[in-house]
Every structure is written in structure tokens, then in C-alpha cells.
Amino acid sequence: LGVDTTIPCNHSSLPIMPNNYVVWELPDGRRISSSEGKFELLNQDTVINMKLTVKNVQEADAGVYVCHVFRDFSPLYPRGQILRGLNLGGHAYAEPFDKYESNLMVAGIAALCLFVPLVTVCLLYKYRYQTKEQRDAKHAKRQDAFQHQRHLENYGKGAELQTASNGKEGEFNAAYDNASEGVDTRL
């Protein structure tokens, strides 16, 4: 506040050509094509009124300034317009993340407050709170699996030595004891 500010009329979407003419529209809707009062228009090279200087900037000067670009000096041949803002409060946020930083932190804390108890309850339910019947069933299932494994191990050792004798399957025939050599002695 209280300083002079210069606003250029240039943008990559509307390149200013030599001999173009610029008319500035103020935030109150007035259009100026020459310096008046606290508004000074400056030429740049061959472009007339290329820059607008606002002298002794005050709160009332804040707003959107529009520079209308024309070919030559005729308002019949407009080339386009460029919007420029005069923000007296400075940048609202230095980086895009700054705008949402507090919201992201609150969301992260809320997610943790929800996630941690939920996982704790699930784990407690799964491992701690089981009825006696569930524990007994789990123990019996383990015992059955262990006994089945032992049976398979014992049966596997004997099956290699078994062969058919006298038409009866599964009887041991000592004459064909080749299990140590890896020979299948079953008929």
C-alpha cells in the first residue's frame, strides 16, 4: 500500500505485435486509453499503452484489470484481452500443498485413530477371544493332522517292502526285500 505498481499487458496466449494498441479496463468498469489521475499508461517499443502504472496503491485499487488488445488504433479490430489482477493481500499460499496442509494432517490423524483400534479389535478377536469349543476343535484338528502325518510316514516305510503274496495284497514277502535298492517289489 502506498507504492506505485506497474501491470504489464503480456501473455503467451496473446503475443503483442508491433503497432498494437491497448485499452485498459479498470476494476470499476471504466476504460482508459490515456493517462489520467492515478493511472499512467506507458508505451513499450511500438506498442501503445502496453503497461499500466497504478500510483499510490490503496485498498480500493484492488481487483481485476483487463487489457484489451487491438490492431492499430481502431476498436473495430480486436485481437483479444488479457486479465490481470492486483492482489494487495499477497499470495494466499506459497505452494499448492500449503492450502491443504492442515486438512491432510487432520485426515491422517483421524485415519490413524480409526485404523489402530480397528486392527487391535480384529487381532484380539482372532487370537484372544475364542470359545472353549473353538479352542478344543482347533486342538483336535492339530492332533488329527499330526496323527495323519505319522501314519503316512509309517505307512510309507512299510509300503516299499510290501508285495503281493498268495494273491493277498499288502503282505510282506521277505524274499523280495529290495527296498534299500529302490526297487518296487509290488506285483
XYZ file of N, CA, C and O in Angstrom:
748
model
N 0.832 -1.183 0.000
C 0.000 0.000 0.000
C 0.876 1.246 0.000
O 1.908 1.297 0.648
N 0.429 2.223 -0.716
C 1.152 3.481 -0.776
C 2.301 3.510 -1.766
O 3.036 4.485 -1.831
N 2.499 2.439 -2.556
C 3.584 2.405 -3.546
C 2.983 2.350 -4.944
O 1.808 2.051 -5.123
N 3.804 2.613 -5.940
C 3.370 2.516 -7.337
C 3.562 1.076 -7.826
O 4.564 0.441 -7.515
N 2.593 0.587 -8.591
C 2.657 -0.774 -9.141
C 2.416 -0.719 -10.637
O 1.464 -0.070 -11.092
N 3.263 -1.430 -11.394
C 3.115 -1.474 -12.856
C 2.609 -2.846 -13.265
O 3.148 -3.887 -12.871
N 1.560 -2.847 -14.082
C 0.952 -4.093 -14.571
C 1.191 -4.164 -16.073
O 0.698 -3.323 -16.825
N 1.936 -5.196 -16.547
C 2.173 -5.313 -17.998
C 1.020 -6.033 -18.683
O 0.326 -6.841 -18.082
N 0.836 -5.733 -19.957
C -0.177 -6.423 -20.756
C 0.549 -7.386 -21.682
O 0.801 -7.084 -22.848
N 0.933 -8.524 -21.153
C 1.584 -9.532 -21.995
C 1.252 -10.912 -21.457
O 1.094 -11.128 -20.262
N 1.105 -11.825 -22.383
C 0.813 -13.206 -22.017
C 1.153 -14.068 -23.218
O 0.989 -13.652 -24.366
N 1.589 -15.295 -22.949
C 1.998 -16.179 -24.051
C 0.825 -16.566 -24.948
O 1.010 -16.914 -26.105
N -0.401 -16.520 -24.407
C -1.556 -16.896 -25.231
C -1.952 -15.795 -26.220
O -2.682 -16.054 -27.164
N -1.478 -14.563 -25.980
C -1.794 -13.450 -26.878
C -0.552 -12.590 -27.048
O -0.373 -11.599 -26.363
N 0.332 -12.994 -27.955
C 1.550 -12.195 -28.138
C 1.208 -10.812 -28.700
O 0.406 -10.686 -29.611
N 1.812 -9.821 -28.104
C 1.592 -8.440 -28.552
C 2.492 -8.179 -29.758
O 3.691 -8.439 -29.723
N 1.880 -7.688 -30.812
C 2.594 -7.428 -32.061
C 2.945 -5.932 -32.149
O 2.297 -5.114 -31.506
N 3.936 -5.570 -32.980
C 4.238 -4.140 -33.180
C 2.994 -3.417 -33.701
O 2.198 -3.970 -34.450
N 2.855 -2.168 -33.280
C 1.752 -1.293 -33.670
C 0.392 -1.731 -33.110
O -0.641 -1.284 -33.600
N 0.374 -2.638 -32.128
C -0.889 -2.944 -31.463
C -1.230 -1.804 -30.514
O -0.368 -1.025 -30.087
N -2.488 -1.746 -30.187
C -2.992 -0.672 -29.340
C -3.716 -1.324 -28.155
O -4.492 -2.262 -28.335
N -3.472 -0.848 -26.934
C -4.051 -1.449 -25.732
C -4.956 -0.441 -25.038
O -4.601 0.721 -24.868
N -6.148 -0.907 -24.660
C -7.077 -0.130 -23.851
C -7.266 -0.895 -22.548
O -7.541 -2.094 -22.561
N -7.090 -0.213 -21.424
C -7.196 -0.853 -20.109
C -8.590 -0.657 -19.535
O -9.152 0.437 -19.597
N -9.131 -1.733 -18.961
C -10.407 -1.667 -18.253
C -10.119 -1.805 -16.764
O -9.490 -2.766 -16.331
N -10.585 -0.854 -15.982
C -10.323 -0.818 -14.542
C -11.335 -1.695 -13.792
O -12.378 -2.058 -14.360
N -11.052 -2.023 -12.536
C -11.985 -2.868 -11.775
C -13.396 -2.292 -11.665
O -14.359 -3.039 -11.555
N -13.539 -0.959 -11.740
C -14.880 -0.359 -11.653
C -15.598 -0.353 -13.000
O -16.719 0.131 -13.115
N -14.958 -0.888 -14.064
C -15.594 -0.995 -15.379
C -15.238 0.129 -16.344
O -15.564 0.049 -17.529
N -14.571 1.168 -15.870
C -14.169 2.268 -16.762
C -13.036 1.802 -17.664
O -12.197 1.007 -17.263
N -13.036 2.313 -18.903
C -11.937 2.030 -19.833
C -11.119 3.299 -20.002
O -11.672 4.387 -20.152
N -9.782 3.116 -19.989
C -8.908 4.269 -20.213
C -7.931 3.938 -21.334
O -7.470 2.804 -21.457
N -7.690 4.936 -22.168
C -6.736 4.761 -23.266
C -5.625 5.802 -23.192
O -4.786 5.878 -24.084
N -5.675 6.609 -22.139
C -4.599 7.588 -21.920
C -4.459 7.786 -20.408
O -5.368 7.471 -19.643
N -3.309 8.312 -20.007
C -3.053 8.517 -18.580
C -4.060 9.485 -18.001
O -4.412 10.492 -18.617
N -4.531 9.162 -16.795
C -5.452 10.054 -16.096
C -5.370 9.798 -14.601
O -5.343 8.648 -14.166
N -5.283 10.831 -13.834
C -5.241 10.743 -12.376
C -4.127 9.838 -11.874
O -2.958 10.013 -12.195
N -4.502 8.852 -11.136
C -3.511 7.941 -10.547
C -3.117 6.808 -11.491
O -2.310 5.959 -11.142
N -3.667 6.758 -12.698
C -3.345 5.711 -13.669
C -2.493 6.287 -14.791
O -2.895 7.236 -15.469
N -1.319 5.707 -14.973
C -0.404 6.176 -16.018
C -0.182 5.033 -17.015
O 0.140 3.908 -16.621
N -0.353 5.330 -18.300
C -0.146 4.334 -19.345
C 1.221 4.557 -19.991
O 1.583 5.691 -20.308
N 1.949 3.439 -20.178
C 3.304 3.512 -20.739
C 3.378 2.696 -22.019
O 2.841 1.596 -22.106
N 4.078 3.243 -23.011
C 4.308 2.527 -24.269
C 5.559 1.656 -24.115
O 6.458 1.968 -23.347
N 5.584 0.585 -24.890
C 6.784 -0.256 -24.922
C 7.078 -0.535 -26.388
O 6.267 -1.152 -27.072
N 8.231 -0.095 -26.828
C 8.600 -0.181 -28.236
C 7.510 0.493 -29.070
O 7.211 1.647 -28.858
N 6.898 -0.264 -29.981
C 5.865 0.345 -30.825
C 4.462 0.003 -30.338
O 3.483 0.325 -31.011
N 4.345 -0.654 -29.180
C 3.021 -0.991 -28.643
C 2.573 0.152 -27.733
O 3.255 0.496 -26.771
N 1.410 0.700 -28.036
C 0.906 1.862 -27.297
C 0.105 1.378 -26.077
O -0.727 0.479 -26.185
N 0.371 1.988 -24.928
C -0.302 1.695 -23.653
C -0.035 0.264 -23.163
O -0.915 -0.364 -22.571
N 1.156 -0.248 -23.405
C 1.500 -1.627 -23.047
C 1.449 -1.875 -21.546
O 1.099 -2.959 -21.103
N 1.805 -0.906 -20.734
C 1.859 -1.078 -19.292
C 0.977 -0.041 -18.605
O 0.873 1.094 -19.046
N 0.363 -0.489 -17.504
C -0.453 0.397 -16.689
C 0.214 0.535 -15.331
O 0.500 -0.464 -14.672
N 0.477 1.766 -14.919
C 1.047 2.023 -13.597
C -0.037 2.627 -12.715
O -0.649 3.638 -13.085
N -0.269 1.984 -11.579
C -1.222 2.496 -10.595
C -0.386 3.186 -9.528
O 0.439 2.551 -8.868
N -0.597 4.490 -9.366
C 0.206 5.271 -8.408
C -0.453 5.237 -7.034
O -1.678 5.252 -6.921
N 0.392 5.188 -6.017
C -0.054 5.229 -4.626
C -1.205 4.229 -4.393
O -2.326 4.599 -4.061
N -0.914 2.958 -4.564
C -1.924 1.897 -4.492
C -2.600 1.885 -3.118
O -1.942 1.931 -2.083
N -3.942 1.813 -3.136
C -4.756 1.727 -1.924
C -5.679 0.511 -2.019
O -5.773 -0.135 -3.071
N -6.367 0.211 -0.946
C -7.278 -0.940 -0.911
C -8.316 -0.868 -2.027
O -8.675 -1.880 -2.622
N -8.795 0.301 -2.322
C -9.831 0.479 -3.350
C -9.323 0.146 -4.747
O -10.124 -0.093 -5.656
N -7.999 0.076 -4.939
C -7.430 -0.213 -6.260
C -7.344 -1.713 -6.543
O -7.029 -2.118 -7.664
N -7.596 -2.548 -5.547
C -7.510 -3.995 -5.744
C -8.602 -4.463 -6.686
O -9.692 -3.891 -6.740
N -8.322 -5.498 -7.469
C -9.319 -6.058 -8.367
C -8.704 -6.543 -9.659
O -7.494 -6.672 -9.792
N -9.565 -6.820 -10.627
C -9.141 -7.361 -11.919
C -9.053 -6.233 -12.933
O -10.013 -5.487 -13.144
N -7.887 -6.117 -13.548
C -7.640 -5.155 -14.615
C -7.589 -5.938 -15.922
O -6.932 -6.977 -16.001
N -8.260 -5.455 -16.938
C -8.307 -6.147 -18.230
C -7.646 -5.258 -19.271
O -7.979 -4.077 -19.394
N -6.688 -5.846 -20.011
C -6.115 -5.085 -21.119
C -6.669 -5.660 -22.422
O -6.556 -6.846 -22.681
N -7.335 -4.838 -23.162
C -7.911 -5.206 -24.452
C -6.905 -4.815 -25.532
O -6.476 -3.664 -25.607
N -6.549 -5.775 -26.370
C -5.546 -5.544 -27.404
C -6.247 -5.409 -28.759
O -7.061 -6.255 -29.132
N -5.887 -4.331 -29.484
C -6.469 -4.071 -30.802
C -5.350 -3.930 -31.828
O -4.236 -3.552 -31.491
N -5.710 -4.197 -33.099
C -4.777 -3.910 -34.196
C -4.883 -2.425 -34.483
O -5.981 -1.875 -34.529
N -3.778 -1.804 -34.690
C -3.734 -0.356 -34.990
C -4.475 0.430 -33.909
O -4.425 0.085 -32.753
N -5.175 1.477 -34.299
C -5.862 2.335 -33.332
C -7.368 2.168 -33.390
O -8.100 2.959 -32.849
N -7.850 1.156 -34.040
C -9.284 1.012 -34.239
C -9.871 -0.035 -33.303
O -9.380 -1.162 -33.234
N -10.939 0.307 -32.599
C -11.610 -0.693 -31.761
C -12.407 -1.696 -32.590
O -12.999 -2.614 -32.045
N -12.397 -1.534 -33.911
C -13.111 -2.478 -34.771
C -12.326 -3.763 -35.004
O -12.888 -4.748 -35.484
N -11.046 -3.780 -34.686
C -10.209 -4.948 -34.955
C -9.573 -5.478 -33.653
O -8.374 -5.360 -33.449
N -10.397 -6.054 -32.784
C -9.820 -6.571 -31.527
C -9.026 -7.855 -31.764
O -9.374 -8.672 -32.616
N -7.948 -8.000 -31.047
C -7.143 -9.227 -31.113
C -7.444 -10.141 -29.925
O -7.265 -11.328 -29.997
N -7.835 -9.564 -28.820
C -8.120 -10.355 -27.633
C -7.976 -9.519 -26.379
O -7.783 -8.310 -26.446
N -8.080 -10.187 -25.250
C -7.941 -9.497 -23.981
C -7.177 -10.371 -22.994
O -7.168 -11.587 -23.107
N -6.534 -9.708 -22.048
C -5.752 -10.395 -21.032
C -6.198 -9.873 -19.670
O -6.303 -8.661 -19.464
N -6.480 -10.803 -18.763
C -6.890 -10.419 -17.411
C -5.667 -10.328 -16.518
O -4.803 -11.203 -16.527
N -5.609 -9.275 -15.733
C -4.539 -9.082 -14.751
C -5.190 -8.699 -13.443
O -6.139 -7.916 -13.413
N -4.673 -9.256 -12.356
C -5.230 -8.947 -11.052
C -4.257 -8.151 -10.209
O -3.045 -8.328 -10.305
N -4.800 -7.288 -9.388
C -3.989 -6.550 -8.429
C -4.428 -7.030 -7.053
O -5.479 -6.652 -6.543
N -3.614 -7.924 -6.468
C -3.913 -8.534 -5.183
C -3.073 -7.843 -4.125
O -1.863 -7.955 -4.108
N -3.711 -7.149 -3.228
C -2.982 -6.393 -2.216
C -2.637 -7.236 -0.994
O -1.789 -6.866 -0.203
N -3.275 -8.383 -0.836
C -3.032 -9.224 0.333
C -1.853 -10.159 0.163
O -1.517 -10.906 1.074
N -1.212 -10.151 -0.971
C -0.105 -11.072 -1.225
C -0.624 -12.443 -1.626
O -1.821 -12.672 -1.733
N 0.291 -13.360 -1.826
C -0.089 -14.722 -2.203
C -0.826 -15.383 -1.053
O -0.400 -15.304 0.098
N -1.916 -16.035 -1.376
C -2.655 -16.745 -0.338
C -1.841 -17.933 0.165
O -1.828 -18.229 1.348
N -1.157 -18.615 -0.740
C -0.351 -19.784 -0.384
C 0.910 -19.780 -1.226
O 0.863 -19.540 -2.424
N 2.027 -20.100 -0.600
C 3.296 -20.128 -1.326
C 3.362 -21.342 -2.240
O 3.867 -21.275 -3.342
N 2.831 -22.472 -1.780
C 2.831 -23.704 -2.569
C 1.435 -24.311 -2.518
O 0.705 -24.100 -1.546
N 1.061 -25.092 -3.521
C -0.278 -25.713 -3.508
C -0.519 -26.582 -2.276
O -1.616 -26.631 -1.761
N 0.519 -27.247 -1.774
C 0.353 -28.118 -0.610
C -0.011 -27.322 0.637
O -0.721 -27.809 1.509
N 0.449 -26.072 0.727
C 0.189 -25.259 1.914
C -1.311 -25.074 2.160
O -1.751 -25.003 3.297
N -2.075 -24.999 1.089
C -3.512 -24.776 1.213
C -4.193 -25.930 1.946
O -5.116 -25.719 2.720
N -3.739 -27.153 1.721
C -4.388 -28.331 2.286
C -3.582 -28.996 3.393
O -3.932 -30.065 3.848
N -2.497 -28.373 3.803
C -1.609 -28.996 4.782
C -2.336 -29.355 6.072
O -2.237 -30.487 6.552
N -3.089 -28.442 6.640
C -3.773 -28.747 7.905
C -4.855 -29.799 7.696
O -5.050 -30.665 8.551
N -5.553 -29.762 6.562
C -6.578 -30.773 6.289
C -5.957 -32.159 6.150
O -6.532 -33.140 6.615
N -4.808 -32.247 5.495
C -4.149 -33.540 5.332
C -3.669 -34.082 6.671
O -3.754 -35.291 6.927
N -3.175 -33.219 7.523
C -2.722 -33.672 8.841
C -3.905 -34.171 9.670
O -3.822 -35.213 10.315
N -5.006 -33.464 9.641
C -6.196 -33.890 10.383
C -6.712 -35.214 9.828
O -7.074 -36.118 10.582
N -6.727 -35.355 8.500
C -7.188 -36.604 7.886
C -6.274 -37.765 8.266
O -6.757 -38.872 8.540
N -4.967 -37.547 8.285
C -4.031 -38.602 8.667
C -4.217 -39.022 10.112
O -4.237 -40.219 10.427
N -4.383 -38.061 11.000
C -4.596 -38.389 12.414
C -5.932 -39.112 12.597
O -6.024 -40.093 13.344
N -6.970 -38.657 11.914
C -8.274 -39.319 12.004
C -8.204 -40.746 11.480
O -8.784 -41.666 12.071
N -7.479 -40.957 10.396
C -7.335 -42.308 9.844
C -6.610 -43.211 10.834
O -6.994 -44.371 11.026
N -5.551 -42.703 11.461
C -4.836 -43.496 12.458
C -5.716 -43.807 13.662
O -5.691 -44.927 14.183
N -6.482 -42.819 14.100
C -7.376 -43.032 15.240
C -8.432 -44.080 14.931
O -8.906 -44.773 15.824
N -8.818 -44.222 13.696
C -9.788 -45.233 13.297
C -9.114 -46.565 13.008
O -9.605 -47.619 13.415
N -7.987 -46.537 12.338
C -7.320 -47.749 11.874
C -6.711 -48.562 13.025
O -6.869 -49.775 13.077
N -6.011 -47.912 13.938
C -5.322 -48.620 15.019
C -6.303 -49.382 15.908
O -6.119 -50.581 16.146
N -7.374 -48.767 16.412
C -8.306 -49.556 17.235
C -8.995 -50.663 16.444
O -9.230 -51.748 16.982
N -9.290 -50.413 15.185
C -9.948 -51.432 14.368
C -9.058 -52.659 14.204
O -9.512 -53.795 14.371
N -7.799 -52.451 13.901
C -6.864 -53.568 13.754
C -6.675 -54.278 15.094
O -6.629 -55.513 15.159
N -6.596 -53.520 16.179
C -6.432 -54.114 17.503
C -7.615 -55.009 17.845
O -7.439 -56.135 18.315
N -8.814 -54.543 17.609
C -10.012 -55.338 17.897
C -10.031 -56.601 17.047
O -10.341 -57.695 17.541
N -9.695 -56.469 15.774
C -9.667 -57.646 14.888
C -8.653 -58.678 15.372
O -8.947 -59.879 15.402
N -7.473 -58.230 15.732
C -6.453 -59.164 16.202
C -6.841 -59.794 17.533
O -6.624 -61.002 17.741
N -7.394 -59.014 18.443
C -7.844 -59.571 19.719
C -8.940 -60.606 19.504
O -8.942 -61.672 20.130
N -9.854 -60.308 18.633
C -10.936 -61.251 18.361
C -10.402 -62.543 17.769
O -10.803 -63.628 18.147
N -9.466 -62.407 16.842
C -8.946 -63.596 16.158
C -8.120 -64.481 17.083
O -8.234 -65.699 17.048
N -7.275 -63.891 17.914
C -6.331 -64.679 18.690
C -6.682 -64.822 20.172
O -6.212 -65.739 20.828
N -7.453 -63.957 20.712
C -7.661 -63.977 22.156
C -9.027 -64.511 22.531
O -9.143 -65.376 23.370
N -10.046 -63.988 21.932
C -11.405 -64.319 22.348
C -11.956 -65.475 21.521
O -12.644 -65.278 20.541
N -11.637 -66.688 21.950
C -12.169 -67.892 21.327
C -12.906 -68.674 22.407
O -12.459 -68.731 23.561
N -14.007 -69.284 22.028
C -14.735 -70.096 22.997
C -13.958 -71.378 23.255
O -13.062 -71.758 22.503
N -14.326 -72.058 24.325
C -13.653 -73.318 24.662
C -13.845 -74.330 23.538
O -12.926 -75.074 23.201
N -15.022 -74.343 22.936
C -15.285 -75.274 21.837
C -14.362 -74.993 20.647
O -13.853 -75.911 20.011
N -14.141 -73.697 20.340
C -13.260 -73.353 19.229
C -11.828 -73.772 19.513
O -11.139 -74.297 18.639
N -11.381 -73.555 20.744
C -10.015 -73.976 21.101
C -9.880 -75.484 21.045
O -8.891 -76.018 20.531
N -10.893 -76.211 21.565
C -10.847 -77.674 21.539
C -10.884 -78.196 20.108
O -10.175 -79.147 19.761
N -11.696 -77.572 19.256
C -11.785 -78.006 17.859
C -10.457 -77.760 17.150
O -9.996 -78.607 16.369
N -9.844 -76.628 17.423
C -8.547 -76.324 16.815
C -7.489 -77.321 17.290
O -6.681 -77.818 16.498
N -7.518 -77.646 18.597
C -6.555 -78.607 19.142
C -6.776 -79.993 18.536
O -5.818 -80.683 18.165
N -8.040 -80.401 18.419
C -8.342 -81.714 17.834
C -7.909 -81.765 16.372
O -7.399 -82.788 15.900
N -8.116 -80.690 15.672
C -7.705 -80.638 14.255
C -6.192 -80.785 14.133
O -5.694 -81.495 13.254
N -5.454 -80.124 15.014
C -3.993 -80.256 15.004
C -3.573 -81.683 15.326
O -2.661 -82.230 14.703
N -4.241 -82.302 16.323
C -3.922 -83.685 16.704
C -4.188 -84.627 15.527
O -3.381 -85.503 15.234
N -5.313 -84.447 14.856
C -5.644 -85.301 13.708
C -4.603 -85.144 12.599
O -4.170 -86.124 11.991
N -4.199 -83.915 12.346
C -3.199 -83.673 11.309
C -1.871 -84.322 11.683
O -1.199 -84.924 10.836
N -1.500 -84.217 12.949
C -0.249 -84.830 13.414
C -0.314 -86.346 13.289
O 0.622 -86.994 12.803
N -1.407 -86.952 13.712
C -1.553 -88.409 13.625
C -1.578 -88.866 12.168
O -1.000 -89.900 11.819
N -2.236 -88.119 11.324
C -2.275 -88.467 9.908
C -0.865 -88.426 9.301
O -0.486 -89.306 8.533
N -0.099 -87.432 9.677
C 1.282 -87.317 9.188
C 2.108 -88.506 9.655
O 2.873 -89.085 8.886
N 1.973 -88.853 10.908
C 2.717 -90.011 11.456
C 2.301 -91.297 10.751
O 3.138 -92.135 10.431
N 1.009 -91.446 10.487
C 0.524 -92.633 9.798
C 1.118 -92.712 8.393
O 1.536 -93.788 7.957
N 1.155 -91.569 7.692
C 1.729 -91.560 6.343
C 3.218 -91.911 6.372
O 3.709 -92.634 5.502
N 3.922 -91.399 7.358
C 5.353 -91.712 7.466
C 5.567 -93.199 7.734
O 6.405 -93.838 7.114
N 4.785 -93.762 8.647
C 4.922 -95.188 8.975
C 4.480 -96.062 7.818
O 5.110 -97.070 7.502
N 3.409 -95.704 7.162
C 2.903 -96.487 6.043
C 3.879 -96.420 4.871
O 4.104 -97.403 4.185
N 4.499 -95.299 4.654
C 5.439 -95.130 3.555
C 6.645 -96.049 3.686
O 7.139 -96.595 2.719
N 7.128 -96.240 4.909
C 8.278 -97.121 5.119
C 7.917 -98.567 4.848
O 8.657 -99.294 4.218
N 6.754 -98.982 5.299
C 6.333 -100.370 5.117
C 5.875 -100.653 3.711
O 5.990 -101.774 3.222
N 5.344 -99.690 3.003
C 4.788 -99.908 1.672
C 5.866 -100.272 0.679
O 5.617 -100.998 -0.267
N 7.073 -99.819 0.880
C 8.145 -100.139 -0.043
C 8.570 -101.596 0.084
O 9.132 -102.167 -0.840
N 8.297 -102.171 1.224
C 8.693 -103.566 1.438
C 7.555 -104.527 1.178
O 7.736 -105.737 1.269
N 6.370 -104.024 0.890
C 5.231 -104.905 0.700
C 5.161 -105.391 -0.730
O 5.506 -104.690 -1.647
N 4.650 -106.604 -0.876
C 4.433 -107.168 -2.214
C 3.254 -108.130 -2.132
O 2.829 -108.515 -1.044
N 2.778 -108.541 -3.250
C 1.650 -109.474 -3.256
C 2.188 -110.897 -3.062
O 3.139 -111.305 -3.709
N 1.574 -111.612 -2.151
C 1.985 -112.990 -1.903
C 0.727 -113.820 -1.737
O -0.134 -113.481 -0.942
N 0.637 -114.892 -2.486
C -0.521 -115.786 -2.447
C -1.813 -115.042 -2.762
O -2.843 -115.301 -2.175
N -1.718 -114.055 -3.637
C -2.914 -113.332 -4.056
C -3.431 -112.343 -3.029
O -4.429 -111.711 -3.235
N -2.761 -112.254 -1.906
C -3.204 -111.303 -0.878
C -2.345 -110.054 -0.980
O -1.134 -110.138 -0.928
N -3.006 -108.961 -1.126
C -2.286 -107.700 -1.306
C -1.873 -107.151 0.047
O -2.622 -107.210 1.013
N -0.656 -106.611 0.121
C -0.223 -105.931 1.318
C 0.562 -106.798 2.282
O 0.969 -106.329 3.320
N 0.737 -108.069 1.991
C 1.530 -108.904 2.893
C 2.999 -108.715 2.587
O 3.391 -108.487 1.460
N 3.810 -108.876 3.600
C 5.247 -108.718 3.458
C 5.857 -110.017 2.940
O 5.569 -111.097 3.425
N 6.686 -109.905 1.921
C 7.381 -111.060 1.377
C 8.870 -110.783 1.519
O 9.431 -109.982 0.793
N 9.503 -111.460 2.445
C 10.911 -111.230 2.740
C 11.811 -111.587 1.576
O 12.936 -111.112 1.485
N 11.349 -112.427 0.650
C 12.167 -112.835 -0.485
C 12.427 -111.667 -1.427
O 13.379 -111.680 -2.189
N 11.564 -110.708 -1.397
C 11.717 -109.579 -2.296
C 12.080 -108.306 -1.532
O 11.524 -107.252 -1.745
N 12.975 -108.404 -0.663
C 13.390 -107.251 0.150
C 14.428 -106.436 -0.616
O 15.610 -106.555 -0.375
N 13.993 -105.677 -1.571
C 14.885 -104.830 -2.362
C 14.615 -103.353 -2.114
O 14.946 -102.507 -2.927
N 13.991 -103.054 -1.019
C 13.608 -101.670 -0.755
C 14.841 -100.778 -0.605
O 14.810 -99.609 -0.969
N 15.908 -101.311 -0.098
C 17.105 -100.498 0.087
C 17.740 -100.133 -1.233
O 18.460 -99.163 -1.339
N 17.455 -100.932 -2.297
C 17.998 -100.638 -3.618
C 17.070 -99.741 -4.437
O 17.383 -99.403 -5.559
N 15.911 -99.411 -3.894
C 14.975 -98.539 -4.604
C 14.151 -99.284 -5.639
O 13.605 -98.697 -6.539
N 14.037 -100.620 -5.527
C 13.279 -101.417 -6.488
C 11.873 -101.595 -5.956
O 11.674 -101.916 -4.780
N 10.890 -101.399 -6.825
C 9.492 -101.590 -6.440
C 9.206 -103.071 -6.460
O 9.298 -103.718 -7.516
N 8.839 -103.629 -5.336
C 8.626 -105.087 -5.225
C 7.151 -105.449 -5.252
O 6.819 -106.604 -5.003
N 6.277 -104.549 -5.535
C 4.850 -104.872 -5.601
C 4.541 -105.511 -6.943
O 5.084 -105.134 -7.952
N 3.669 -106.497 -6.920
C 3.285 -107.190 -8.152
C 2.091 -106.554 -8.783
O 1.264 -105.984 -8.224
